[in-house]
mmCIF file of C-alpha atoms in Angstrom:
data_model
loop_
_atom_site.group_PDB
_atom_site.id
_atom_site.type_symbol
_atom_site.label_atom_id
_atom_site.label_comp_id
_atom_site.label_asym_id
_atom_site.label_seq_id
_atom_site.Cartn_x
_atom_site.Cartn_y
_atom_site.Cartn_z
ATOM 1 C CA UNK A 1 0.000 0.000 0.000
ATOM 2 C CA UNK A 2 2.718 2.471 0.999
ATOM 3 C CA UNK A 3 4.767 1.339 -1.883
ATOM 4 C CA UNK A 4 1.193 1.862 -4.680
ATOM 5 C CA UNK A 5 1.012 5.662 -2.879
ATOM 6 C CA UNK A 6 4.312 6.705 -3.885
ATOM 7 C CA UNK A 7 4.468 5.467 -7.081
ATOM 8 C CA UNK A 8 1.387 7.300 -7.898
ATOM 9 C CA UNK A 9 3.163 10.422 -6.443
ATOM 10 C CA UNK A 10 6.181 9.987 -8.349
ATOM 11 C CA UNK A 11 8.308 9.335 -5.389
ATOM 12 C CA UNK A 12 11.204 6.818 -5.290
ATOM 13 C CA UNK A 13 10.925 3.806 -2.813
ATOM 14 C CA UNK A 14 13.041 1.930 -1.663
ATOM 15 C CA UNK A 15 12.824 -0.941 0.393
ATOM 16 C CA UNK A 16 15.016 -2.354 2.949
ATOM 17 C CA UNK A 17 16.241 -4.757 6.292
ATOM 18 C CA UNK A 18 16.677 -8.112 6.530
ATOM 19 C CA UNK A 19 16.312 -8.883 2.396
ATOM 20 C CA UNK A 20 18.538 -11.686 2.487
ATOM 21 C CA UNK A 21 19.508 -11.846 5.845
ATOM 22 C CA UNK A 22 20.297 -15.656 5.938
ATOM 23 C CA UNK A 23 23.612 -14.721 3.363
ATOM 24 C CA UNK A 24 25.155 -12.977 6.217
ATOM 25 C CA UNK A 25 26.393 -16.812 7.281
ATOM 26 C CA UNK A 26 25.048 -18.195 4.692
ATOM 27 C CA UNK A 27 25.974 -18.258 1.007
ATOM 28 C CA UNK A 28 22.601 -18.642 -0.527
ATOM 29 C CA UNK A 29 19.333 -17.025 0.451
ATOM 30 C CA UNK A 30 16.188 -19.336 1.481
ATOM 31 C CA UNK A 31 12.779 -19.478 -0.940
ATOM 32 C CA UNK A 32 11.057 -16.772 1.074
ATOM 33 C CA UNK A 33 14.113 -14.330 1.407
ATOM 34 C CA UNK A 34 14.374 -14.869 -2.599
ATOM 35 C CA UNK A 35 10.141 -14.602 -2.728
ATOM 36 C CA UNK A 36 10.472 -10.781 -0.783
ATOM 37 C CA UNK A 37 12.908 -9.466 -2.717
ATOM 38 C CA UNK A 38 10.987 -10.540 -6.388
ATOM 39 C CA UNK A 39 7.419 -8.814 -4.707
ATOM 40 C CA UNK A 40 9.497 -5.758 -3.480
ATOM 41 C CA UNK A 41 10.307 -5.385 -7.415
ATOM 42 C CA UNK A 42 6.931 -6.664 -8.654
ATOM 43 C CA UNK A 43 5.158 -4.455 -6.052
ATOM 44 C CA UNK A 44 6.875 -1.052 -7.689
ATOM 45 C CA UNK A 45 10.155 -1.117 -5.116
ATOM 46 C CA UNK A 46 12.496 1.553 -7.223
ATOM 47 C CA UNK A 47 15.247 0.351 -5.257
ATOM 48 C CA UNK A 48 16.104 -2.605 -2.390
ATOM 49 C CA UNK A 49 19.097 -2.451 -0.328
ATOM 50 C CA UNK A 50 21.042 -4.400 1.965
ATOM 51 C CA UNK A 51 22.226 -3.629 4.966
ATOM 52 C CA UNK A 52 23.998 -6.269 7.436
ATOM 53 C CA UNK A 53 24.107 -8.337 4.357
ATOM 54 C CA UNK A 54 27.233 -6.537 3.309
ATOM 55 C CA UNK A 55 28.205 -4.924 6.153
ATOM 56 C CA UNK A 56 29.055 -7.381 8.520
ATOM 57 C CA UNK A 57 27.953 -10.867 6.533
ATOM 58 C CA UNK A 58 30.675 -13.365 5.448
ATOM 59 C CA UNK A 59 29.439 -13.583 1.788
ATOM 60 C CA UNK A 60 28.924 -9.461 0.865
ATOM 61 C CA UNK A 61 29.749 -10.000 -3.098
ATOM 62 C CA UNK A 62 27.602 -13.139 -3.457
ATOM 63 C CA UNK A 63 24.731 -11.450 -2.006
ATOM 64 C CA UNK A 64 24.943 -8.378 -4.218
ATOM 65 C CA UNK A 65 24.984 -10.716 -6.985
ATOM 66 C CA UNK A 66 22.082 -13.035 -5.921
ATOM 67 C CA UNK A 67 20.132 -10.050 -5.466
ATOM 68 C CA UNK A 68 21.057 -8.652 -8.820
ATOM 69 C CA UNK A 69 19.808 -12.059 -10.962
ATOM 70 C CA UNK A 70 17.059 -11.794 -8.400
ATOM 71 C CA UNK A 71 15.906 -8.443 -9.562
ATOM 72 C CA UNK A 72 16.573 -8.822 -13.361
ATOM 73 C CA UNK A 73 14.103 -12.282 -13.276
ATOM 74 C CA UNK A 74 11.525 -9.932 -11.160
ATOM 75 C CA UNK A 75 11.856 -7.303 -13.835
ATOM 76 C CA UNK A 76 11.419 -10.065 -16.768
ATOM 77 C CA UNK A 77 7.733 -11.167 -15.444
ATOM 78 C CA UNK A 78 6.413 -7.777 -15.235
ATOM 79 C CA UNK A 79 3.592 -6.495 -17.180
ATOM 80 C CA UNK A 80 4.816 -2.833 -18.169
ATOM 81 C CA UNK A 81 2.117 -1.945 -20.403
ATOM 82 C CA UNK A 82 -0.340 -2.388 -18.284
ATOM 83 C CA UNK A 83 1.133 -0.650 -15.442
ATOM 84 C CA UNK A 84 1.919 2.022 -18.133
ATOM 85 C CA UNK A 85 -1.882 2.512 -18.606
ATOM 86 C CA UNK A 86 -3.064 2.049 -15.205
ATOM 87 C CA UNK A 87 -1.081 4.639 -14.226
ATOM 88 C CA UNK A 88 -1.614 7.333 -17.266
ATOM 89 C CA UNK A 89 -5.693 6.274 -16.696
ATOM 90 C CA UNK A 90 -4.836 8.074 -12.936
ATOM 91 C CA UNK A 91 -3.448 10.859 -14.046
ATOM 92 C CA UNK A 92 -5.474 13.790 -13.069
ATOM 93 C CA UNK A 93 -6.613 15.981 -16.286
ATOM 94 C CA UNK A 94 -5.549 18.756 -16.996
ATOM 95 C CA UNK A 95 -2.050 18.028 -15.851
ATOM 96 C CA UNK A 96 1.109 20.013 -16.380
ATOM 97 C CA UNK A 97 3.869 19.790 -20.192
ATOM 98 C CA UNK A 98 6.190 17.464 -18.513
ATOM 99 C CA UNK A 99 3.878 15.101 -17.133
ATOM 100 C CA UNK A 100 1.724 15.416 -20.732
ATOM 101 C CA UNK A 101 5.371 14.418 -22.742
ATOM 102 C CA UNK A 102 6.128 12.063 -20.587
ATOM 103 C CA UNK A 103 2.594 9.748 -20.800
ATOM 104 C CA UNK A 104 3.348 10.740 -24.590
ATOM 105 C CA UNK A 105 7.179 9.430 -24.640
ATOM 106 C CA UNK A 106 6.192 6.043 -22.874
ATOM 107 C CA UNK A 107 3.432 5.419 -24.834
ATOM 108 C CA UNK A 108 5.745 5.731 -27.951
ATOM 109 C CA UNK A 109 8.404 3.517 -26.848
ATOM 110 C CA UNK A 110 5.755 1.151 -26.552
ATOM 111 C CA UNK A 111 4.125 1.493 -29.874
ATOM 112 C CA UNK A 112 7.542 1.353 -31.834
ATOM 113 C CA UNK A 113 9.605 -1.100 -29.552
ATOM 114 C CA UNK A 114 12.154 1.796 -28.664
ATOM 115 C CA UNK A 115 15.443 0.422 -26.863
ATOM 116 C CA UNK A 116 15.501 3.837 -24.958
ATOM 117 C CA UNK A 117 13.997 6.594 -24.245
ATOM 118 C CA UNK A 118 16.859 9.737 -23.675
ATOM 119 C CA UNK A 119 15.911 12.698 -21.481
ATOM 120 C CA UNK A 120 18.009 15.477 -21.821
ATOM 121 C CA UNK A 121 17.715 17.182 -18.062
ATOM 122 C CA UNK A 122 18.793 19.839 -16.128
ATOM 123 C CA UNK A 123 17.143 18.617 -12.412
ATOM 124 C CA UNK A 124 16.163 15.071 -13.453
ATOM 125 C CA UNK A 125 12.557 16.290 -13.109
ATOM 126 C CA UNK A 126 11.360 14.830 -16.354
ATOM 127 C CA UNK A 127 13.449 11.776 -16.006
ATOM 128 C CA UNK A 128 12.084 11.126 -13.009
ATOM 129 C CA UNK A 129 8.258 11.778 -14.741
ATOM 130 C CA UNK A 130 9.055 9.217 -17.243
ATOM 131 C CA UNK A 131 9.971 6.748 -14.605
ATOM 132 C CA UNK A 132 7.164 7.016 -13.195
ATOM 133 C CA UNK A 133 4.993 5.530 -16.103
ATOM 134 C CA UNK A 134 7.611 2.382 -16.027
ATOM 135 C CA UNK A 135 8.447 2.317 -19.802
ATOM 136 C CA UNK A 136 9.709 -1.075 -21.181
ATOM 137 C CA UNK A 137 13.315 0.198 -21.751
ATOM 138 C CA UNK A 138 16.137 2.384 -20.397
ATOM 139 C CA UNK A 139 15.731 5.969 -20.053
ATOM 140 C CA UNK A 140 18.930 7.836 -20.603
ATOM 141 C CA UNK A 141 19.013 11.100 -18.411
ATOM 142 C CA UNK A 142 21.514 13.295 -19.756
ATOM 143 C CA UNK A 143 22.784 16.217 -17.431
ATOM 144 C CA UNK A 144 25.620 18.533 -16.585
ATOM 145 C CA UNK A 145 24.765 18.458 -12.757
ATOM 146 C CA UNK A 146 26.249 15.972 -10.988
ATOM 147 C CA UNK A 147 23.384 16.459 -7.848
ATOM 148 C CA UNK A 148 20.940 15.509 -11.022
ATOM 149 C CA UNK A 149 22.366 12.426 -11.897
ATOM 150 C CA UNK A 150 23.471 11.051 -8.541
ATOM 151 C CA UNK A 151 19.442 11.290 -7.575
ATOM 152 C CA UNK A 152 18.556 9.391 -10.837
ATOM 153 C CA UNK A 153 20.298 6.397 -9.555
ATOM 154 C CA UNK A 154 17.421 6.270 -6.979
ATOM 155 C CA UNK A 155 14.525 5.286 -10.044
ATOM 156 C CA UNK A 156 13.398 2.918 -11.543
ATOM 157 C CA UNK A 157 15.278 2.367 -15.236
ATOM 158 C CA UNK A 158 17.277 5.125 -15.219
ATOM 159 C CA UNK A 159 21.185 5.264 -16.362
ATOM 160 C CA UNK A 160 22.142 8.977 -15.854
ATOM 161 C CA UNK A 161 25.044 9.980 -18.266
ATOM 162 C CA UNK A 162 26.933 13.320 -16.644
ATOM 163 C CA UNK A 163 27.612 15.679 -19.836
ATOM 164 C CA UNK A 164 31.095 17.354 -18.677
ATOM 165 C CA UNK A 165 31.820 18.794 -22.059
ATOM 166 C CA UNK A 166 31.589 23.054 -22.331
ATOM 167 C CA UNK A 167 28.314 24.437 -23.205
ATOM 168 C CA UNK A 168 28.131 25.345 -26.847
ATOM 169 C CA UNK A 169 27.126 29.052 -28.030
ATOM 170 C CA UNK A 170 24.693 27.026 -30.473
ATOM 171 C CA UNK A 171 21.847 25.824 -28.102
ATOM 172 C CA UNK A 172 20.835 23.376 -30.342
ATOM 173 C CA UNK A 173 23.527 22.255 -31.338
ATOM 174 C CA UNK A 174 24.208 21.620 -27.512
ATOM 175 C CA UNK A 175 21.637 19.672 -27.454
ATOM 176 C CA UNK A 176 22.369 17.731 -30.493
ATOM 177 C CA UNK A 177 25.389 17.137 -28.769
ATOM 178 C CA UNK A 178 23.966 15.461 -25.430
ATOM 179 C CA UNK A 179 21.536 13.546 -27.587
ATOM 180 C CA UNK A 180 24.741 12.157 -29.622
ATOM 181 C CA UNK A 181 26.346 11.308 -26.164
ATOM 182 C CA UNK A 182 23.579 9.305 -24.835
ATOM 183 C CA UNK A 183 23.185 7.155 -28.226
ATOM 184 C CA UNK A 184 26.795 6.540 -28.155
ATOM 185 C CA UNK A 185 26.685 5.653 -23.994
ATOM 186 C CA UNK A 186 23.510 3.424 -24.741
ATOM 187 C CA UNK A 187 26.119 1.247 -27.398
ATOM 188 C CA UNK A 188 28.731 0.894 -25.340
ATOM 189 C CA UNK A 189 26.253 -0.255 -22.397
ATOM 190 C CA UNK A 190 24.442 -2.582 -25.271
ATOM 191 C CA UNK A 191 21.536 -0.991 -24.693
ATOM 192 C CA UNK A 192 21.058 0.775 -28.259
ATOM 193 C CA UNK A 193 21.968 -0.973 -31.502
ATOM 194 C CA UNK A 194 22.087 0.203 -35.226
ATOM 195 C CA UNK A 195 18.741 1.110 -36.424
ATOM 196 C CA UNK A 196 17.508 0.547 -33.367
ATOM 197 C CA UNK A 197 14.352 3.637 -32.601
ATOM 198 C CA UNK A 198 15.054 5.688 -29.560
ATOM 199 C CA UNK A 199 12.506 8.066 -27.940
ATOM 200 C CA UNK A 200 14.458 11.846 -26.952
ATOM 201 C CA UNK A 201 12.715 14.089 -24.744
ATOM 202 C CA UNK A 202 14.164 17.665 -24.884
ATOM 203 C CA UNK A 203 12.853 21.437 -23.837
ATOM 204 C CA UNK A 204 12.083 24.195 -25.686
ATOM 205 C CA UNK A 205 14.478 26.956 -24.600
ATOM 206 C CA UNK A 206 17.448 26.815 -21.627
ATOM 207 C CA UNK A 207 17.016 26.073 -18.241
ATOM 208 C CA UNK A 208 15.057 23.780 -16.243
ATOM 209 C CA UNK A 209 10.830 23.796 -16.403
ATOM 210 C CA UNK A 210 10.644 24.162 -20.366
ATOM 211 C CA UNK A 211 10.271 20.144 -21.627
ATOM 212 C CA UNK A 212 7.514 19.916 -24.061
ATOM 213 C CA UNK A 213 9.180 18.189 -26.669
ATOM 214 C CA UNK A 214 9.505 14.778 -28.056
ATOM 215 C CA UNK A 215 10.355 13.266 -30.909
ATOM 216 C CA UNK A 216 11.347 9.655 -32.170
ATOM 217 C CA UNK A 217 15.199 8.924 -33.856
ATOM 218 C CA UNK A 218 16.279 6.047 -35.645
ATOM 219 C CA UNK A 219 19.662 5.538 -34.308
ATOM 220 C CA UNK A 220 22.337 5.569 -37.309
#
């Protein structure tokens, strides 16, 4: 219940204590420690975390690692689309741009089988909008803030990319720039592929507060 009421509000949750607390002597977690952790994901967990597990257990790496191929299997049996339109169906009307482009992006990664969806952000505020709707694939959230992308590791699907290079005079061409970046992080990561559609979110001047735009690229 707690979990349902902040994904509704857009608020990261992440659950915790005793996830796999029989790995602390232990090297492999019983059925039920192995059951919570898959309904922490399947429930709409953004993030679960150990805590004695790796701080004072005798098998720190292996548990980090269970819980990893726990998570991905979790993630594998989950219905996204429907969540996707559960949640967009409770979306109070009217509601603000970013919220608007984000229901928009989602739905568009879903109707052409995009590998990502890039965001390019100054707070993370759209990124985190976007995670909200749990799209299918990655979203790439492109920023020059370190603050922004350190707090993107706390959502669900998102790989924040920190843009160090200089701010070009061009604005666009700035942001052709960051969109280039993200395509080229999502190869190396083996997330994007030749061909392969991506969704790019984008604003429509400097600054934070101005994302209204979307459009789909075919990744060359």
């Amino acid at each position: 219940m707690m979990i349902a009421k902040c994904n509704l509000a857009g608020k990261p949750v992440i659950c915790a204590t005793q996830m796999l607390e029989s790995m602390v002597k232990k090297p492999r977690p019983t059925r039920a420690e192995s059951s919570d952790v898959a309904n922490a994901v399947l429930d709409g967990a953004d993030c679960v975390m150990l805590s004695g597990e790796t701080a004072k257990g005798d098998y720190p790496l292996q548990t980090v690692q269970t819980m990893h191929k726990i998570c991905l299997e979790a993630e594998a049996a989950m219905h996204t689309k429907q969540e996707f339109v559960d949640m967009s169906n409770r979306t109070p009307t009217p509601t603000d741009s970013t919220t608007a482009v984000a229901i928009a992006a989602v739905n568009a990664s879903l109707k052409c089988v995009a590998t990502a969806i890039i965001c390019i952000t100054t707070t993370g505020k759209s990124a985190h909008v976007v995670s909200k709707y749990r799209p299918r694939c990655p979203i790439i959230a492109v920023s020059r803030l370190t603050q922004t992308c350190r707090q993107a590791h706390l959502f669900r699907g998102i790989l924040p990319l920190y843009f160090e290079q200089d701010r070009d005079i061009d604005w666009l061409q700035d942001i052709d720039k960051r969109i280039r970046a993200a395509i080229n992080f999502g190869k190396t990561n083996n997330v994007i592929k030749v061909g392969d559609a991506v969704i790019v979110i984008t604003g429509w001047r400097k600054g934070s507060g101005a994302t209204n735009t979307m459009r789909i690229v075919y990744v060359d």
